[in-house]
Amino acid sequence: MGKLTTHVLDTANGVPAAGVKISLYRIDDDGLKPLLSTSTNQDGRTQKPLLENDAFRSGQYQLVFSTAAYFRHCNTPVDPIPFLDEIVIRFGISDHNQHFHVPLLVSPYSYSTYRGS
């Protein structure tokens, strides 16, 4: 069985991003269906996979990372109206038997992501 995981790295400070709020949604014909809300641990990861086993299905998903709140909490300078407040990543899972890893590398002014394994 496959699973979905994530990892957040703070590229502005060169550390794992601990305490980033993450919300996960499934996208269907009726819009966004909330699946879970969690936060990253000291390693910038979640304590367990975001989805696994029977909960992990093929389909469209959306991850929302609350990064401006994280940077403010870490005393990293952020504009009063942040350039990046919440980062939204929409992605598709076609084979739910694989491991999908969605890392986020982030600073107050940039981010990147990719499909990891």
XYZ file of N, CA, C and O in Angstrom:
468
model
N 0.837 -1.189 0.000
C 0.000 0.000 0.000
C 0.880 1.250 0.000
O 1.918 1.288 0.633
N 0.409 2.280 -0.680
C 1.147 3.522 -0.761
C 0.871 4.439 0.413
O 0.082 4.118 1.317
N 1.524 5.574 0.377
C 1.316 6.572 1.427
C 1.713 7.941 0.900
O 2.402 8.064 -0.117
N 1.288 8.974 1.623
C 1.611 10.357 1.311
C 2.336 10.960 2.497
O 1.843 10.897 3.628
N 3.509 11.541 2.222
C 4.296 12.183 3.278
C 4.756 13.554 2.787
O 4.688 13.861 1.605
N 5.251 14.354 3.725
C 5.799 15.670 3.387
C 6.959 15.992 4.312
O 7.173 15.314 5.327
N 7.698 17.022 3.947
C 8.853 17.486 4.715
C 9.009 18.962 4.377
O 8.981 19.322 3.198
N 9.151 19.825 5.380
C 9.284 21.258 5.133
C 10.662 21.714 5.607
O 11.034 21.477 6.761
N 11.388 22.357 4.696
C 12.718 22.871 5.005
C 12.717 24.394 4.871
O 12.270 24.936 3.863
N 13.208 25.058 5.896
C 13.319 26.519 5.948
C 14.638 26.909 5.306
O 15.692 26.815 5.926
N 14.587 27.352 4.049
C 15.824 27.692 3.341
C 16.367 29.062 3.735
O 17.533 29.353 3.481
N 15.559 29.895 4.363
C 16.028 31.206 4.830
C 16.965 31.050 6.021
O 17.930 31.797 6.171
N 16.664 30.088 6.875
C 17.447 29.892 8.096
C 18.283 28.622 8.083
O 19.018 28.357 9.025
N 18.119 27.807 7.033
C 18.918 26.590 6.904
C 18.587 25.512 7.910
O 19.489 24.815 8.382
N 17.301 25.375 8.242
C 16.881 24.390 9.246
C 15.592 23.702 8.811
O 14.854 24.226 7.971
N 15.292 22.539 9.410
C 13.957 21.974 9.207
C 12.926 22.938 9.793
O 13.186 23.592 10.813
N 11.775 23.044 9.156
C 10.738 23.985 9.600
C 9.802 23.289 10.586
O 8.887 22.571 10.187
N 10.035 23.505 11.863
C 9.225 22.896 12.918
C 8.027 23.784 13.233
O 8.159 25.002 13.343
N 6.858 23.181 13.358
C 5.668 23.917 13.754
C 4.879 24.534 12.610
O 4.029 25.382 12.849
N 5.130 24.102 11.380
C 4.352 24.595 10.240
C 3.004 23.867 10.220
O 2.954 22.638 10.199
N 1.921 24.647 10.228
C 0.591 24.057 10.136
C 0.366 23.602 8.700
O 0.659 24.337 7.750
N -0.161 22.382 8.558
C -0.441 21.792 7.249
C -1.887 21.319 7.238
O -2.331 20.632 8.171
N -2.608 21.672 6.180
C -3.968 21.171 5.982
C -3.989 20.389 4.686
O -3.401 20.806 3.688
N -4.674 19.245 4.710
C -4.783 18.391 3.538
C -6.241 18.268 3.135
O -7.109 18.063 3.991
N -6.495 18.397 1.836
C -7.848 18.296 1.284
C -7.848 17.320 0.115
O -6.850 17.198 -0.601
N -8.973 16.687 -0.092
C -9.219 15.916 -1.307
C -10.096 16.789 -2.190
O -11.026 17.429 -1.699
N -9.805 16.833 -3.478
C -10.573 17.629 -4.421
C -11.506 16.693 -5.177
O -11.052 15.723 -5.797
N -12.805 16.964 -5.103
C -13.768 16.160 -5.858
C -14.763 17.077 -6.558
O -14.572 18.295 -6.571
N -15.800 16.524 -7.116
C -16.774 17.314 -7.877
C -17.457 18.381 -7.033
O -17.929 19.385 -7.568
N -17.519 18.174 -5.728
C -18.168 19.135 -4.831
C -17.193 20.164 -4.260
O -17.566 20.961 -3.412
N -15.933 20.112 -4.668
C -14.947 21.062 -4.167
C -13.925 20.404 -3.264
O -13.547 19.249 -3.453
N -13.504 21.133 -2.239
C -12.479 20.656 -1.309
C -13.114 19.927 -0.133
O -14.004 20.464 0.530
N -12.631 18.733 0.141
C -13.073 17.971 1.311
C -11.907 17.923 2.299
O -10.862 17.340 2.009
N -12.043 18.562 3.480
C -10.945 18.530 4.462
C -10.674 17.107 4.941
O -11.603 16.368 5.276
N -9.402 16.728 4.956
C -9.023 15.397 5.425
C -8.291 15.442 6.759
O -8.524 14.607 7.611
N -7.390 16.413 6.921
C -6.671 16.508 8.198
C -5.954 17.834 8.308
O -5.712 18.514 7.317
N -5.619 18.162 9.528
C -4.792 19.317 9.839
C -3.752 18.846 10.845
O -4.087 18.149 11.805
N -2.504 19.198 10.617
C -1.420 18.758 11.482
C -0.315 19.800 11.450
O -0.453 20.830 10.793
N 0.770 19.556 12.149
C 1.934 20.442 12.139
C 3.200 19.613 12.034
O 3.224 18.433 12.420
N 4.253 20.249 11.553
C 5.530 19.561 11.432
C 6.226 19.465 12.792
O 6.052 20.312 13.661
N 7.037 18.426 12.935
C 7.804 18.222 14.164
C 9.175 18.899 14.046
O 9.421 19.645 13.098
N 10.073 18.640 14.968
C 11.394 19.282 15.000
C 12.228 18.976 13.759
O 13.141 19.714 13.438
N 11.903 17.881 13.071
C 12.623 17.499 11.863
C 11.959 18.051 10.606
O 12.380 17.743 9.496
N 10.888 18.850 10.770
C 10.173 19.394 9.626
C 9.248 18.392 8.958
O 8.744 18.635 7.869
N 9.011 17.277 9.613
C 8.149 16.217 9.081
C 6.917 16.077 9.976
O 6.885 16.610 11.083
N 5.948 15.336 9.519
C 4.795 15.026 10.370
C 5.079 13.727 11.119
O 5.904 12.919 10.679
N 4.415 13.545 12.241
C 4.673 12.368 13.063
C 4.374 11.066 12.349
O 5.004 10.051 12.618
N 3.388 11.100 11.454
C 3.027 9.907 10.692
C 2.653 10.350 9.286
O 2.468 11.547 9.028
N 2.527 9.418 8.349
C 2.125 9.804 6.995
C 0.810 10.582 7.003
O -0.053 10.354 7.853
N 0.672 11.490 6.048
C -0.571 12.254 5.929
C -1.725 11.332 5.546
O -2.840 11.486 6.046
N -1.453 10.411 4.660
C -2.431 9.399 4.258
C -1.698 8.083 4.055
O -0.564 8.063 3.568
N -2.366 6.985 4.388
C -1.803 5.667 4.134
C -2.919 4.637 4.165
O -4.058 4.939 4.512
N -2.588 3.442 3.754
C -3.522 2.313 3.732
C -4.794 2.659 2.961
O -4.721 3.254 1.902
N -5.955 2.308 3.478
C -7.215 2.514 2.765
C -7.574 3.988 2.599
O -8.355 4.335 1.719
N -7.032 4.867 3.422
C -7.321 6.303 3.306
C -6.598 6.929 2.119
O -6.982 7.999 1.658
N -5.570 6.262 1.619
C -4.783 6.783 0.502
C -5.351 6.243 -0.799
O -5.212 5.072 -1.108
N -6.013 7.118 -1.551
C -6.676 6.725 -2.793
C -6.183 7.584 -3.943
O -5.705 8.701 -3.735
N -6.365 7.071 -5.139
C -6.065 7.867 -6.330
C -7.005 9.061 -6.361
O -8.136 8.987 -5.893
N -6.533 10.181 -6.915
C -7.363 11.366 -7.021
C -6.550 12.634 -6.929
O -5.316 12.614 -6.950
N -7.259 13.747 -6.821
C -6.649 15.073 -6.729
C -6.639 15.518 -5.260
O -7.635 15.354 -4.551
N -5.528 16.129 -4.847
C -5.359 16.579 -3.470
C -4.812 17.993 -3.434
O -4.249 18.483 -4.419
N -4.950 18.615 -2.268
C -4.389 19.938 -2.049
C -3.767 19.991 -0.663
O -4.413 19.641 0.319
N -2.524 20.422 -0.603
C -1.839 20.692 0.660
C -1.735 22.197 0.834
O -1.427 22.919 -0.126
N -1.984 22.684 2.048
C -1.850 24.101 2.369
C -0.870 24.214 3.535
O -1.105 23.646 4.608
N 0.220 24.934 3.303
C 1.260 25.128 4.309
C 1.179 26.576 4.805
O 1.294 27.516 4.012
N 1.005 26.782 6.097
C 0.901 28.133 6.683
C 2.299 28.643 7.006
O 2.760 28.589 8.152
N 2.959 29.185 5.999
C 4.372 29.528 6.151
C 4.621 30.904 6.766
O 5.593 31.072 7.498
N 3.786 31.896 6.477
C 4.019 33.223 7.066
C 3.923 33.150 8.587
O 4.748 33.750 9.292
N 2.947 32.424 9.095
C 2.809 32.262 10.551
C 4.055 31.590 11.133
O 4.541 31.967 12.211
N 4.571 30.598 10.421
C 5.798 29.929 10.861
C 6.959 30.925 10.936
O 7.676 30.996 11.941
N 7.180 31.710 9.866
C 8.308 32.651 9.854
C 8.152 33.723 10.929
O 9.134 34.115 11.569
N 6.936 34.198 11.144
C 6.727 35.176 12.236
C 7.093 34.568 13.584
O 7.739 35.202 14.412
N 6.673 33.321 13.807
C 6.965 32.625 15.068
C 8.479 32.469 15.267
O 8.973 32.525 16.398
N 9.217 32.300 14.182
C 10.681 32.138 14.246
C 11.426 33.463 14.225
O 12.654 33.478 14.149
N 10.685 34.563 14.243
C 11.282 35.906 14.188
C 12.077 36.158 12.906
O 13.024 36.934 12.900
N 11.680 35.483 11.837
C 12.243 35.768 10.519
C 11.445 36.933 9.949
O 10.213 36.893 9.953
N 12.108 37.986 9.478
C 11.364 39.141 8.971
C 10.392 38.776 7.845
O 10.755 38.098 6.886
N 9.148 39.205 8.033
C 8.076 39.009 7.055
C 7.346 40.338 6.930
O 7.071 41.001 7.930
N 7.054 40.744 5.703
C 6.319 41.991 5.487
C 4.956 41.938 6.171
O 4.389 40.852 6.359
N 4.393 43.102 6.533
C 3.058 43.121 7.149
C 2.006 42.395 6.297
O 1.132 41.721 6.826
N 2.103 42.560 4.993
C 1.313 41.742 4.076
C 2.326 40.812 3.422
O 3.068 41.216 2.525
N 2.405 39.561 3.883
C 3.482 38.688 3.414
C 3.369 38.362 1.928
O 2.272 38.214 1.393
N 4.519 38.270 1.293
C 4.569 37.863 -0.105
C 3.992 36.453 -0.244
O 3.193 36.182 -1.131
N 4.408 35.555 0.632
C 3.872 34.188 0.690
C 3.268 33.972 2.064
O 3.978 33.942 3.052
N 1.966 33.834 2.118
C 1.278 33.613 3.387
C 1.030 32.117 3.565
O 1.647 31.469 4.394
N 0.144 31.583 2.762
C -0.110 30.145 2.739
C 0.280 29.634 1.360
O -0.100 30.219 0.342
N 1.025 28.554 1.338
C 1.434 27.957 0.071
C 0.512 26.780 -0.214
O 0.363 25.877 0.614
N -0.103 26.825 -1.381
C -1.056 25.803 -1.800
C -0.409 24.961 -2.893
O 0.064 25.501 -3.897
N -0.392 23.663 -2.685
C 0.134 22.737 -3.688
C -0.972 21.749 -4.034
O -1.436 21.002 -3.175
N -1.410 21.784 -5.294
C -2.402 20.833 -5.802
C -1.667 19.791 -6.623
O -0.814 20.126 -7.436
N -2.023 18.544 -6.413
C -1.326 17.462 -7.103
C -2.261 16.275 -7.259
O -3.292 16.180 -6.590
N -1.898 15.386 -8.151
C -2.709 14.209 -8.413
C -1.969 12.930 -8.077
O -0.754 12.839 -8.243
N -2.727 11.961 -7.607
C -2.213 10.628 -7.317
C -2.902 9.665 -8.284
O -4.117 9.483 -8.216
N -2.144 9.085 -9.190
C -2.752 8.147 -10.123
C -2.587 6.702 -9.667
O -3.427 5.867 -9.963
N -1.528 6.412 -8.940
C -1.284 5.042 -8.457
C -1.137 5.069 -6.937
O -0.072 5.387 -6.412
N -2.217 4.745 -6.248
C -2.213 4.810 -4.781
C -1.381 3.704 -4.123
O -1.313 3.626 -2.900
N -0.731 2.873 -4.910
C 0.136 1.839 -4.349
C 1.572 2.326 -4.194
O 2.411 1.608 -3.664
N 1.852 3.539 -4.649
C 3.197 4.090 -4.550
C 3.307 5.040 -3.360
O 2.305 5.491 -2.820
N 4.552 5.350 -2.993
C 4.822 6.341 -1.954
C 4.976 7.692 -2.656
O 5.815 7.849 -3.539
N 4.160 8.656 -2.264
C 4.260 10.018 -2.779
C 4.763 10.913 -1.651
O 4.140 10.991 -0.597
N 5.882 11.567 -1.888
C 6.480 12.467 -0.908
C 6.477 13.861 -1.526
O 6.960 14.045 -2.644
N 5.900 14.845 -0.819
C 5.794 16.211 -1.323
C 6.589 17.130 -0.398
O 6.057 17.639 0.586
N 7.880 17.315 -0.673
C 8.678 18.216 0.144
C 8.434 19.672 -0.237
O 8.089 19.978 -1.380
N 8.598 20.557 0.735
C 8.486 21.992 0.500
C 9.747 22.657 1.029
O 10.081 22.523 2.203
N 10.457 23.361 0.156
C 11.611 24.177 0.530
C 11.131 25.610 0.445
O 10.663 26.045 -0.610
N 11.236 26.352 1.558
C 10.547 27.643 1.613
C 11.362 28.718 2.328
O 12.116 28.433 3.261
N 11.197 29.946 1.844
C 11.676 31.155 2.507
C 10.512 32.143 2.451
O 9.490 31.849 1.828
N 10.630 33.316 3.068
C 9.518 34.267 2.989
C 9.216 34.756 1.562
O 8.142 35.293 1.316
N 10.148 34.551 0.626
C 9.969 35.090 -0.723
C 10.060 34.053 -1.841
O 10.007 34.410 -3.015
N 10.207 32.786 -1.507
C 10.280 31.771 -2.551
C 9.976 30.395 -1.969
O 10.075 30.184 -0.765
N 9.611 29.493 -2.886
C 9.445 28.102 -2.485
C 9.651 27.206 -3.691
O 9.555 27.648 -4.844
N 9.940 25.941 -3.423
C 9.979 24.940 -4.478
C 9.491 23.619 -3.893
O 9.529 23.405 -2.680
N 9.027 22.793 -4.779
C 8.532 21.477 -4.397
C 8.789 20.522 -5.548
O 9.120 20.945 -6.654
N 8.646 19.252 -5.290
C 8.817 18.229 -6.309
C 8.209 16.944 -5.777
O 7.854 16.853 -4.602
N 8.076 15.963 -6.634
C 7.626 14.658 -6.165
C 8.838 13.851 -5.737
O 9.677 13.475 -6.530
N 8.917 13.603 -4.449
C 9.984 12.781 -3.925
C 9.506 11.338 -3.811
O 8.446 10.972 -4.299
N 10.287 10.523 -3.153
C 9.899 9.113 -2.985
C 10.172 8.653 -1.567
O 10.792 9.322 -0.798
